[in-house]
mmCIF file of C-alpha atoms in Angstrom:
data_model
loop_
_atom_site.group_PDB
_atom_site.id
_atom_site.type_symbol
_atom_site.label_atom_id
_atom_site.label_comp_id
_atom_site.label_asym_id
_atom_site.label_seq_id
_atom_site.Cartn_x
_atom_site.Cartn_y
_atom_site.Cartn_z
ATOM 1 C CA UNK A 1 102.314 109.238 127.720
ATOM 2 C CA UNK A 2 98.324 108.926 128.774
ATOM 3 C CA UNK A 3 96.317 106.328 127.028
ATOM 4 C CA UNK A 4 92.166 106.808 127.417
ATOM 5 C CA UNK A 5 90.184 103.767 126.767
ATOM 6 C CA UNK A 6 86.499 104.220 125.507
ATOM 7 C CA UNK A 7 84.143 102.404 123.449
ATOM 8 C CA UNK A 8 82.474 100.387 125.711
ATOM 9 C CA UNK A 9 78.655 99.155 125.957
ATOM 10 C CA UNK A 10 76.327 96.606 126.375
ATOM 11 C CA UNK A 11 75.588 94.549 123.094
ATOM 12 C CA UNK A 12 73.768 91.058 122.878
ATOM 13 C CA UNK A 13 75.855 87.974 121.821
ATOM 14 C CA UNK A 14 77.247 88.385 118.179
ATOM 15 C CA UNK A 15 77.310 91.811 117.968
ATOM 16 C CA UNK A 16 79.956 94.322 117.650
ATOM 17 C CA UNK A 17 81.842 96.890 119.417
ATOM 18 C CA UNK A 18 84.679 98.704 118.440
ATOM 19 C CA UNK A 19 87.118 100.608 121.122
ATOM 20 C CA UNK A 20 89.447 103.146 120.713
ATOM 21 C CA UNK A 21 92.752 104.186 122.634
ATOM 22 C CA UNK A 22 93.541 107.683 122.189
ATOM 23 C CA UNK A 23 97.273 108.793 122.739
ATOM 24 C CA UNK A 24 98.928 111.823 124.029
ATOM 25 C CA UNK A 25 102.275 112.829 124.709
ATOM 26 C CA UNK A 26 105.605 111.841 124.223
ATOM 27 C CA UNK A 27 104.323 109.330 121.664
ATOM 28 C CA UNK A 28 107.552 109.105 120.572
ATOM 29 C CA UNK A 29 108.906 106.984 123.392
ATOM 30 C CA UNK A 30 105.928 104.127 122.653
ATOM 31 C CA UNK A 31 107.007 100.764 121.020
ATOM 32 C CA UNK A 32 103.754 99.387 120.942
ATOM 33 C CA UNK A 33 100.386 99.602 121.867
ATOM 34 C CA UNK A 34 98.450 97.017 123.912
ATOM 35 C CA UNK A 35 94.875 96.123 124.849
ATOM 36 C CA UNK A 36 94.211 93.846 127.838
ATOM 37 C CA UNK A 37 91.102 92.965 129.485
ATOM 38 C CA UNK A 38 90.470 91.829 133.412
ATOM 39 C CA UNK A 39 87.165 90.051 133.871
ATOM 40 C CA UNK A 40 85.108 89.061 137.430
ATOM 41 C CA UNK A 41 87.314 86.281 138.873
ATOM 42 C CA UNK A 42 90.108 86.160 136.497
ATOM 43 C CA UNK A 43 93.419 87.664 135.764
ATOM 44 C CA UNK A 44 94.371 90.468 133.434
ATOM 45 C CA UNK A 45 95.024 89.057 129.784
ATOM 46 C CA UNK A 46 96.496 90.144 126.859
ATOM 47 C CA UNK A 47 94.043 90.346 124.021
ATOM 48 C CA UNK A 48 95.812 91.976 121.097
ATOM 49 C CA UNK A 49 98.911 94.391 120.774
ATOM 50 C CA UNK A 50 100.353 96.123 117.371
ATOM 51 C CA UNK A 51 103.772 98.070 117.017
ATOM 52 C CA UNK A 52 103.628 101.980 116.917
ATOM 53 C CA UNK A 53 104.068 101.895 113.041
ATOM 54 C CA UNK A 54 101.092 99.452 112.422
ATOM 55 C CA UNK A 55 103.274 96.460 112.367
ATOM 56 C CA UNK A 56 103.321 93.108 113.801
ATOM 57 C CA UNK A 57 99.243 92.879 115.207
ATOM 58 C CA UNK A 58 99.246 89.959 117.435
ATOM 59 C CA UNK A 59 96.049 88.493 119.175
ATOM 60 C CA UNK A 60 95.296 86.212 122.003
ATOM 61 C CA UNK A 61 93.858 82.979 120.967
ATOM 62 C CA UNK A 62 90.305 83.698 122.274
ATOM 63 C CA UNK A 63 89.824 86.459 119.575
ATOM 64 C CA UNK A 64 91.524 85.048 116.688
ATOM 65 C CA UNK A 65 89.415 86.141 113.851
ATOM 66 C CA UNK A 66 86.904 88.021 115.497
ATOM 67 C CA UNK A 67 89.279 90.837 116.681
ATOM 68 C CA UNK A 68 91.312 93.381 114.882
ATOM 69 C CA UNK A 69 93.911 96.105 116.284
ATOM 70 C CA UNK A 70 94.529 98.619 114.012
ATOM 71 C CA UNK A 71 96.346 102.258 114.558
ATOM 72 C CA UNK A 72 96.031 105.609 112.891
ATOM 73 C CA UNK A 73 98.910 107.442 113.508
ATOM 74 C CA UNK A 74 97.685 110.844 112.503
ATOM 75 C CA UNK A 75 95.209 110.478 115.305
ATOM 76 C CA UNK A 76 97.485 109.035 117.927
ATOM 77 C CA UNK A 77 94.736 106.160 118.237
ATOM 78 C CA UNK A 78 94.300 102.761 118.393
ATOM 79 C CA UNK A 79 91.372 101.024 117.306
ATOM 80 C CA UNK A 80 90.284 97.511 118.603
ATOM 81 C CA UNK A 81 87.037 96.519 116.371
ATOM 82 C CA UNK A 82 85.397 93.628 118.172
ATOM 83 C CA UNK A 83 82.987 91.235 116.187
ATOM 84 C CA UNK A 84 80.753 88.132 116.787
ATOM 85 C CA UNK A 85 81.228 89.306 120.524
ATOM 86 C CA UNK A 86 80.232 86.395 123.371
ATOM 87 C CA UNK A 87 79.606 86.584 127.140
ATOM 88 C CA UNK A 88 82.918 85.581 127.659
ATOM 89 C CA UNK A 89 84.020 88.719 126.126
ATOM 90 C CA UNK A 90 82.369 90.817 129.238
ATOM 91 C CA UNK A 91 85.442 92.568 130.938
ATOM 92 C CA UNK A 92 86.801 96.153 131.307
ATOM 93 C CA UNK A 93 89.340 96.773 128.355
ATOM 94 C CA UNK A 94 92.634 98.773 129.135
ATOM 95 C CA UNK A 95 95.059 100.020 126.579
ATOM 96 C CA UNK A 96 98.803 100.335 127.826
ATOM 97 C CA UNK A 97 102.107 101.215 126.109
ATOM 98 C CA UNK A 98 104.880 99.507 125.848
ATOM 99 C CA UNK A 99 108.094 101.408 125.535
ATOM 100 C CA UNK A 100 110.908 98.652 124.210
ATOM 101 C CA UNK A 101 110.405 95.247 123.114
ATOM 102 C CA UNK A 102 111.944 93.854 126.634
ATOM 103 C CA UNK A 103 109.840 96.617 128.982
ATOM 104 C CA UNK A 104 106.065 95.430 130.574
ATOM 105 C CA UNK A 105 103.266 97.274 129.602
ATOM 106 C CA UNK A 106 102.876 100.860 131.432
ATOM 107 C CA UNK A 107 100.843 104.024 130.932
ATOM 108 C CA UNK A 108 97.607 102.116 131.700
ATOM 109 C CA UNK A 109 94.665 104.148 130.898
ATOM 110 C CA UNK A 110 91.549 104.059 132.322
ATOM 111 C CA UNK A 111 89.589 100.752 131.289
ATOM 112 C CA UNK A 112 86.179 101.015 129.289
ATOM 113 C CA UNK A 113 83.324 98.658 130.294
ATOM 114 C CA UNK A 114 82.189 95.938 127.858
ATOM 115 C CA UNK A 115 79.239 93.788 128.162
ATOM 116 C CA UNK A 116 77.751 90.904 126.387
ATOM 117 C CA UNK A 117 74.845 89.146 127.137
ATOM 118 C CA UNK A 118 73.491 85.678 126.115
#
């Protein structure tokens, strides 16, 4: 399975982005879908993840209600639509897969850059 991140940008503080994760393979073998972020200085963290078949979107606490994960499974993608973005936001953004509910996250695709200035 490859996952390719993209998306990414520069926007001003309250503005919106939305990212996409774009599947290939043997999609078959994914049991969810997961995007993480790694900023300057800080560890990786989760920020949302949602089941292969749509179900089950979960989200960090830092998005809650600014953030939605969504899938299209005709397109083998995954959407993350970021709004009211804030500095704190600023990271690269990875998508990974997840292949059973008691694997890590693998597959991790190449991160997209996302900025957000005061």
């Amino acid at each position: 399975v490859q996952l390719q991140a993209s998306g990414g940008g520069s926007v001003q503080a309250g503005g919106s982005l939305r990212l996409s994760c774009e599947v290939s393979g043997r999609t078959f073998t994914i049991y969810s879908i997961g995007w993480f972020r790694l900023a300057p200085g800080k560890a990786r963290e989760a920020v949302a993840t949602i089941a292969w078949n749509g179900r089950n979107p979960n989200y960090a606490e830092f998005v809650k209600g600014r953030f939605t994960i969504s899938i299209d499974n005709a397109k083998n993608t995954v959407w993350l639509q970021m709004n009211d973005l804030k500095p704190e936001d600023t990271a690269i953004y990875y998508c990974a897969r997840r292949g059973s509910s008691h694997s890590a996250y693998n597959n991790w695709g190449q991160g997209t850059l996302v900025t957000v200035s005061s």
